[in-house]
Amino acid sequence: MRTITKKPEVLAPAGTLEKLKTAIHYGADAVYIGGDAYGLRSRAGNFSFDEMREGVAFAKERHAKVYVAANMVTHEGDADGAGEFFRTLRDIGIHAVIVSDPALIEICATESPGLPIHLSTQASATNYETLEFWREEGLERVVLAREVGMEEVQAIREKTSVEIEAFIHGAMCISYSGRCVLSNHMSQRDANRGGCSQSCRWKYDLFDMPYAGEHRSLVGGETEEPFSMSAVDMSMIHHIPELVENGIDSLKIEGRMKSIHYVSTVSNVYRQAIDTYCADPDNYVFNQEWEDELWKVAQRELSTGFYYGVPTEDEQLFGKRRKIPVYGFIGQVLSYDEETQIATIQQRNNFGVGDEVEFYGPGFTHFTQTVDVLWNEDEEVIDRAPNAMMIVKTKVAAPVKPFDMMRKKK
């Protein structure tokens, strides 16, 4: 008989305050966000201190936690003001900071005592001795490098008591633990200081250039990508038992720059899978609907990354790709009238009468229907909702709640 000693935390990305609230509403135990400085996502919707206060209050009311990523590699002068930044996070009530640079770790530990520190995946922790080193330095948790395999996770867990966090879903980086200089060379944007232009995701070709200014492809007319440095995404939805049994404390979803459609869907799926397994591990059965749901927000093909061996060419994006069903996020439910069965919806993308749409919500509830009537804010009958963020009403086939989402297949 299997015994679950600890249910792991579902840790979701939150690039904005809206995404933070969405992630928690859809089952995340914790979220990680970025501040206005010291992070690696300068183009994400990073949080002001006032937004952090609102996010922390929202999370605490729902027994969830908020972590702040401050995982940049600091050059001379980059750490100026870090002590005040960390003290402010502590006073706001942030539950922990995620850091990779020893300078920032030292500043946080000495100038903001009481603020827990988690080691970022950027620090490439791949063995238990490293985890023990950081535990002795006072860190509560280590985010493993994404290159760590499942057998290594088991060995690490057996030899250290420090909390372990590991990525289980989302984009993979082609460089070791995300430490890359491609962006620096190709677009003068420092990936390790928050400016990554994702050069590895660009399309590449092989050219013959016999004369100045002439570019002639040696591949010739190929529509697929013949060359790539781009990795497929990770998904560990089939391996929840191994993740839980090997003692990982926090299961991390990548994607601070992803939409609320992505955040809600992925958080919802992993919440269901983990709760189902932990409730009755001996009789756990994988639900194919979980994987089907993840494909609705997938941008690339999926693999298990490094967990079960070193990725091969099959885990790279080149040549003919598998066709991925594309769903568009079209609206969010604001309210529902039980008597009339009419939902008030904030439009996010164009939809109208005759479209087949899917509603889904927390707890893995969802249903499909055809839109047969639509009203605008003035109660006027309309055929379509073409304007961004407009408020519309429609009759729904089943009860819905605020925060429920609408999508349709493209």
mmCIF file of C-alpha atoms in Angstrom, residues 9 11 20 24 28-33 52-69 86-99 108 112-118 138-141 163 165:
data_model
loop_
_atom_site.group_PDB
_atom_site.id
_atom_site.type_symbol
_atom_site.label_atom_id
_atom_site.label_comp_id
_atom_site.label_asym_id
_atom_site.label_seq_id
_atom_site.Cartn_x
_atom_site.Cartn_y
_atom_site.Cartn_z
ATOM 1 C CA GLU A 9 2.635 22.197 -4.093
ATOM 2 C CA LEU A 11 3.344 26.308 -8.405
ATOM 3 C CA LEU A 20 -2.007 35.583 -10.296
ATOM 4 C CA ILE A 24 -4.934 30.559 -7.620
ATOM 5 C CA ALA A 28 -2.410 26.711 -7.731
ATOM 6 C CA ASP A 29 -1.080 26.494 -4.172
ATOM 7 C CA ALA A 30 1.490 29.167 -4.980
ATOM 8 C CA VAL A 31 2.500 31.524 -7.769
ATOM 9 C CA TYR A 32 5.787 33.076 -8.773
ATOM 10 C CA ILE A 33 5.949 36.610 -10.068
ATOM 11 C CA MET A 52 2.313 42.751 -4.966
ATOM 12 C CA ARG A 53 0.386 43.882 -1.892
ATOM 13 C CA GLU A 54 -2.905 43.196 -3.631
ATOM 14 C CA GLY A 55 -1.650 39.845 -4.913
ATOM 15 C CA VAL A 56 -0.392 38.755 -1.492
ATOM 16 C CA ALA A 57 -3.688 39.727 0.142
ATOM 17 C CA PHE A 58 -5.640 37.775 -2.491
ATOM 18 C CA ALA A 59 -3.388 34.743 -2.047
ATOM 19 C CA LYS A 60 -3.473 34.739 1.758
ATOM 20 C CA GLU A 61 -7.262 34.832 1.772
ATOM 21 C CA ARG A 62 -7.147 31.599 -0.222
ATOM 22 C CA HIS A 63 -4.262 29.985 1.706
ATOM 23 C CA ALA A 64 -1.858 30.364 -1.223
ATOM 24 C CA LYS A 65 1.662 31.780 -1.418
ATOM 25 C CA VAL A 66 3.460 34.320 -3.594
ATOM 26 C CA TYR A 67 7.135 34.044 -4.527
ATOM 27 C CA VAL A 68 9.177 36.693 -6.342
ATOM 28 C CA ALA A 69 11.804 35.733 -8.930
ATOM 29 C CA PHE A 86 14.250 42.662 -0.542
ATOM 30 C CA ARG A 87 13.226 44.452 2.662
ATOM 31 C CA THR A 88 10.168 45.833 0.900
ATOM 32 C CA LEU A 89 9.240 42.342 -0.338
ATOM 33 C CA ARG A 90 9.560 41.002 3.198
ATOM 34 C CA ASP A 91 7.394 43.764 4.640
ATOM 35 C CA ILE A 92 4.739 43.249 1.912
ATOM 36 C CA GLY A 93 4.470 39.620 2.970
ATOM 37 C CA ILE A 94 6.093 37.860 0.017
ATOM 38 C CA HIS A 95 6.629 34.248 1.069
ATOM 39 C CA ALA A 96 10.053 33.762 -0.563
ATOM 40 C CA VAL A 97 12.406 35.090 -3.230
ATOM 41 C CA ILE A 98 13.900 32.929 -5.980
ATOM 42 C CA VAL A 99 17.557 33.893 -6.499
ATOM 43 C CA CYS A 108 18.993 39.277 0.905
ATOM 44 C CA SER A 112 16.426 41.321 4.817
ATOM 45 C CA PRO A 113 16.492 38.682 7.565
ATOM 46 C CA GLY A 114 13.300 36.687 7.769
ATOM 47 C CA LEU A 115 12.644 36.611 4.013
ATOM 48 C CA PRO A 116 13.033 32.972 2.865
ATOM 49 C CA ILE A 117 15.342 32.356 -0.096
ATOM 50 C CA HIS A 118 14.879 29.701 -2.801
ATOM 51 C CA GLY A 138 20.311 29.135 5.051
ATOM 52 C CA LEU A 139 18.225 28.513 1.927
ATOM 53 C CA GLU A 140 14.930 26.693 2.452
ATOM 54 C CA ARG A 141 14.389 25.371 -1.080
ATOM 55 C CA GLU A 163 12.840 21.390 -0.032
ATOM 56 C CA GLU A 165 11.212 22.273 -6.493
#
